[in-house]
Coordinates of C-alpha atoms in Angstrom, one line a residue:
Chain A
M143 CA 0.0 0.0 0.0
G144 CA 1.3 3.4 -0.9
L145 CA 4.7 2.4 -2.1
E146 CA 3.3 -0.1 -4.6
P147 CA 2.8 1.1 -8.1
M148 CA -0.3 3.3 -8.4
D149 CA -3.2 2.2 -10.6
D150 CA -5.2 4.5 -12.9
F151 CA -7.6 5.5 -10.1
E152 CA -4.8 6.5 -7.8
H153 CA -3.1 8.4 -10.7
E154 CA -6.4 10.3 -11.3
L155 CA -6.6 11.0 -7.6
Q156 CA -3.1 12.4 -7.6
Q157 CA -3.9 14.5 -10.7
I158 CA -7.0 16.1 -9.1
M159 CA -5.2 16.7 -5.8
L160 CA -2.5 19.0 -7.0
R161 CA -1.9 21.9 -4.6
R162 CA -4.3 24.8 -5.1
P163 CA -2.8 28.3 -5.4
A164 CA -3.2 30.3 -2.2
P165 CA -5.7 33.1 -2.3
P166 CA -4.0 36.3 -3.7
G167 CA -4.1 38.3 -0.4
L168 CA -3.0 35.5 1.9
K169 CA 0.6 36.5 2.2
R170 CA -0.3 40.2 2.7
K171 CA -2.7 39.2 5.5
I172 CA -0.2 37.0 7.2
M173 CA 2.5 39.7 7.1
A174 CA 0.0 42.3 8.4
R175 CA -1.0 40.1 11.3
K176 CA 2.7 39.3 12.0
R177 CA 3.5 43.1 12.1
A178 CA 0.5 43.7 14.4
N179 CA 1.7 40.8 16.7
D180 CA 5.3 42.2 16.7
T181 CA 4.0 45.6 17.6
Q182 CA 1.9 44.2 20.3
K183 CA 4.8 42.1 21.6
I184 CA 7.0 45.3 21.7
H185 CA 4.2 47.1 23.5
Q186 CA 3.8 44.2 26.0
R187 CA 7.6 44.2 26.6
V188 CA 7.6 48.0 27.2
V189 CA 4.7 47.6 29.6
F190 CA 6.5 44.8 31.4
W191 CA 9.6 46.9 31.9
Q192 CA 7.6 49.9 33.0
R193 CA 5.8 47.8 35.6
L194 CA 9.1 46.3 36.7
A195 CA 10.7 49.7 37.0
A196 CA 7.6 51.0 38.9
S197 CA 7.7 48.0 41.2
I198 CA 11.4 48.6 41.9
V199 CA 10.8 52.3 42.6
L200 CA 7.9 51.4 44.9
C201 CA 9.9 48.8 46.7
G202 CA 12.7 51.3 47.1
A203 CA 10.4 54.0 48.4
V204 CA 8.8 51.6 50.9
G205 CA 12.2 50.2 52.0
G206 CA 13.6 53.7 52.3
G207 CA 10.6 54.8 54.4
V208 CA 10.9 51.9 56.7
T209 CA 14.7 52.4 57.1
W210 CA 14.2 56.2 57.7
H211 CA 11.5 55.4 60.3
N212 CA 13.8 52.9 62.1
V213 CA 16.7 55.4 62.1
Q214 CA 14.4 58.1 63.5
E215 CA 13.2 55.7 66.2
R216 CA 16.8 54.8 67.1
R217 CA 17.7 58.5 67.3
K218 CA 14.8 59.2 69.6
G219 CA 15.8 56.3 71.8
E220 CA 19.4 57.5 72.0
A221 CA 18.3 61.1 72.8
A222 CA 16.0 59.7 75.6
R223 CA 18.8 57.6 77.0
E224 CA 21.1 60.7 76.9
Q225 CA 18.5 62.7 78.8
V226 CA 18.2 59.9 81.4
M227 CA 22.0 59.8 81.8
V228 CA 22.1 63.6 82.3
A229 CA 19.3 63.4 84.9
L230 CA 21.2 60.6 86.7
R231 CA 24.5 62.6 86.6
I232 CA 22.6 65.6 88.0
A233 CA 21.0 63.5 90.7
G234 CA 24.4 61.9 91.5
H235 CA 26.1 65.2 91.7
A236 CA 23.3 66.6 94.1
L237 CA 23.6 63.5 96.3
N238 CA 27.4 63.9 96.5
Q239 CA 26.9 67.6 97.5
M240 CA 24.4 66.5 100.2
N241 CA 26.8 63.9 101.5
E242 CA 29.6 66.5 101.7
Q243 CA 27.4 68.9 103.5
L244 CA 26.3 66.2 106.0
A245 CA 29.9 65.2 106.5
E246 CA 30.9 68.9 107.2
H247 CA 27.9 69.3 109.6
N248 CA 29.0 66.2 111.5
E249 CA 32.5 67.4 111.8
E250 CA 31.4 70.8 113.2
K251 CA 29.4 69.0 115.9
Chain B
M299 CA 20.2 19.0 10.3
S300 CA 21.8 22.2 9.0
H301 CA 22.6 24.5 12.0
D302 CA 23.8 27.3 9.7
W303 CA 20.4 27.6 8.1
Q304 CA 18.6 30.9 9.1
P305 CA 14.8 30.8 8.7
D306 CA 13.4 33.6 6.6
F307 CA 9.7 33.9 7.5
E308 CA 8.6 35.8 4.4
K309 CA 10.4 33.2 2.2
L310 CA 8.8 30.3 4.1
V311 CA 5.3 31.9 3.5
D312 CA 6.1 32.3 -0.2
E313 CA 7.2 28.7 -0.5
H314 CA 4.6 27.0 1.6
Q315 CA 1.4 29.1 1.5
S316 CA -0.1 27.0 -1.4
M317 CA 0.7 23.7 0.5
V318 CA -0.7 24.9 3.8
F319 CA -3.8 26.4 2.2
S320 CA -4.5 23.3 0.1
L321 CA -4.2 21.0 3.0
A322 CA -6.5 23.2 5.1
L323 CA -9.0 23.5 2.2
R324 CA -9.1 19.8 1.5
M325 CA -9.6 19.0 5.2
T326 CA -12.2 21.6 6.0
G327 CA -13.9 22.3 2.6
D328 CA -14.3 26.0 3.5
R329 CA -12.1 28.6 1.7
G330 CA -12.6 31.2 4.5
L331 CA -11.8 28.8 7.2
A332 CA -8.9 27.3 5.3
E333 CA -7.5 30.8 4.8
E334 CA -7.9 31.6 8.5
I335 CA -6.2 28.3 9.4
A336 CA -3.3 29.1 7.0
Q337 CA -2.8 32.5 8.6
D338 CA -2.9 31.0 12.2
V339 CA -0.4 28.3 11.1
F340 CA 2.1 30.8 9.7
L341 CA 1.8 33.0 12.8
E342 CA 2.5 30.0 15.0
L343 CA 5.5 29.3 12.8
D344 CA 6.7 32.8 13.4
R345 CA 6.4 32.2 17.2
N346 CA 8.4 29.0 16.9
L347 CA 10.9 30.1 14.2
G348 CA 13.8 29.8 16.6
R349 CA 13.2 26.1 17.0
I350 CA 13.1 25.4 13.2
E351 CA 16.4 23.8 12.2
S352 CA 16.2 23.2 8.5
P353 CA 13.9 23.7 5.4
E354 CA 12.7 20.1 5.7
H355 CA 11.9 20.6 9.4
A356 CA 9.9 23.7 8.4
L357 CA 8.0 21.8 5.8
N358 CA 7.2 18.9 8.1
W359 CA 6.4 21.2 11.0
L360 CA 3.9 23.1 8.7
R361 CA 2.3 19.9 7.5
R362 CA 1.8 18.6 11.0
V363 CA 0.5 21.9 12.4
V364 CA -2.0 22.5 9.5
M365 CA -3.4 19.0 9.9
N366 CA -3.8 19.4 13.6
R367 CA -5.4 22.8 13.2
S368 CA -7.8 21.5 10.5
A369 CA -8.8 18.6 12.7
D370 CA -9.4 21.0 15.6
A371 CA -11.5 23.2 13.3
L372 CA -13.6 20.3 12.1
R373 CA -14.1 19.1 15.7
R374 CA -15.2 22.6 16.7
Q375 CA -17.6 22.8 13.7
R376 CA -19.0 19.4 14.6
V377 CA -19.6 20.5 18.2
R378 CA -21.5 23.5 16.9
G379 CA -23.5 21.2 14.7
I380 CA -22.1 22.5 11.4
D381 CA -20.9 20.0 8.8
L382 CA -19.1 21.9 6.2
W383 CA -18.5 18.9 4.0
V384 CA -22.3 18.1 3.8
E385 CA -22.7 21.3 1.9
M386 CA -19.7 20.5 -0.1
D387 CA -20.9 17.0 -0.9
E388 CA -24.2 18.4 -2.1
N389 CA -22.4 20.5 -4.5
H390 CA -20.0 17.8 -5.4
G391 CA -16.9 19.8 -4.8
A392 CA -18.0 22.8 -6.8
K393 CA -18.7 25.0 -3.8
Y394 CA -15.2 25.9 -2.8
E395 CA -13.6 26.2 -6.2
P396 CA -14.9 25.7 -9.7
R397 CA -12.7 23.3 -11.6
S398 CA -12.1 22.9 -15.2
N399 CA -12.4 19.1 -14.9
P400 CA -15.9 18.3 -13.7
L401 CA -15.0 14.6 -13.2
G402 CA -12.1 15.6 -11.0
A403 CA -14.4 17.9 -9.1
R404 CA -16.8 15.0 -8.6
L405 CA -14.0 12.8 -7.4
E406 CA -12.7 15.5 -5.0
G407 CA -16.3 16.0 -3.8
L408 CA -16.5 12.3 -3.0
L409 CA -13.1 12.4 -1.2
A410 CA -14.7 15.1 1.0
T411 CA -17.3 12.7 2.2
L412 CA -14.8 10.3 3.7
P413 CA -14.3 10.2 7.5
S414 CA -11.7 12.8 8.4
P415 CA -8.8 10.3 9.5
Q416 CA -9.1 8.6 6.1
R417 CA -9.3 11.9 4.3
A418 CA -6.3 13.2 6.1
A419 CA -4.3 10.1 5.2
L420 CA -5.4 10.3 1.5
V421 CA -4.7 14.0 1.2
L422 CA -1.2 13.6 2.6
R423 CA -0.6 10.6 0.3
Y424 CA -1.9 12.1 -2.9
Q425 CA -1.5 15.8 -2.5
E426 CA 1.8 15.7 -0.7
G427 CA 3.1 12.4 -2.1
L428 CA 4.1 11.2 1.4
T429 CA 4.8 7.6 2.3
P430 CA 2.7 5.9 5.0
E431 CA 5.7 6.3 7.4
E432 CA 5.9 10.0 6.7
I433 CA 2.1 10.3 7.1
A434 CA 2.3 8.5 10.4
A435 CA 5.0 10.9 11.6
T436 CA 3.0 13.9 10.4
L437 CA -0.2 12.8 12.0
E438 CA 1.6 11.4 15.0
S439 CA -0.4 8.2 14.6
P440 CA 0.7 4.6 14.6
L441 CA 1.8 3.3 11.2
A442 CA -0.7 0.5 11.2
T443 CA -3.5 3.0 11.7
V444 CA -2.3 5.1 8.9
K445 CA -2.0 2.1 6.5
S446 CA -5.5 1.0 7.5
N447 CA -6.9 4.5 6.9
L448 CA -5.2 4.6 3.5
Q449 CA -6.6 1.2 2.5
R450 CA -10.1 1.8 3.8
G451 CA -10.2 5.4 2.5
L452 CA -9.1 4.3 -1.0
K453 CA -11.5 1.3 -1.0
L454 CA -14.4 3.5 0.1
L455 CA -13.6 6.2 -2.4
R456 CA -13.4 3.6 -5.2
A457 CA -16.8 2.2 -4.2
K458 CA -18.3 5.7 -4.1
A459 CA -16.7 6.7 -7.4
E460 CA -18.1 3.5 -9.1
S461 CA -21.6 4.3 -8.2
H462 CA -21.6 8.1 -8.3
L463 CA -19.4 8.7 -11.3
K464 CA -21.3 6.2 -13.4
E465 CA -24.5 8.2 -12.7
Y466 CA -22.6 11.4 -13.6
I467 CA -21.3 10.0 -16.8
R468 CA -24.7 8.7 -17.8
G469 CA -26.2 12.1 -16.9
T470 CA -23.8 14.2 -19.1

């Protein structure tokens, strides 16, 4: 079958089944659709990169905001600790003075 | 495999548009649908151009894809309850293209009435001149199935031709 010599019927079949010419506008339509697809692909690529860039900027802004907030919090904490240290130093100094005065008073007695 | 070969899309369209259109037309029987399938097949080729390794690969790829697309289109039409080939059969092949040889048109009309697997095998055999092995590779079917479809299709076509064409010859 198939590779055996063809009979008249098969020859007739082969004759009528020659390739038909493509419609005249087929190539033009294919090329037009290809161009449209290419343009769409470029547009999609541009939109992708725009979205990626926007996402990076957004992530950077959020990350920067969080970091800035943390730094501010740390600064506030350090300032508060400094104030406590000053207060402790003042209190310590006052206590020392009081001790000295008490010691002087005892000596006078 | 020639790795140096660079596919040129426009040239491939020029070379194969007739083959792709003819296969789609003979499988679906509808010029508009065949043209649409041919366009889709070439656009798919454009998307897969990087994977095409040689002119032979392009030719085989196009044959395989157009047959798959045509089968899908026929399946969709059947689901929608439209049988394109019924109309075609009623017109004995004259619907989609008037032919200079009316006997040939009758025979082609009869070919259109065959079940689609048999029609696919016969179209690839007699339009494209493929061997059963090549048809099996194109349709991704077992060789035995292809051989059976070729034999049954040819037998059925002969039987139809004997009864129908006798009537036609008597009528002319």
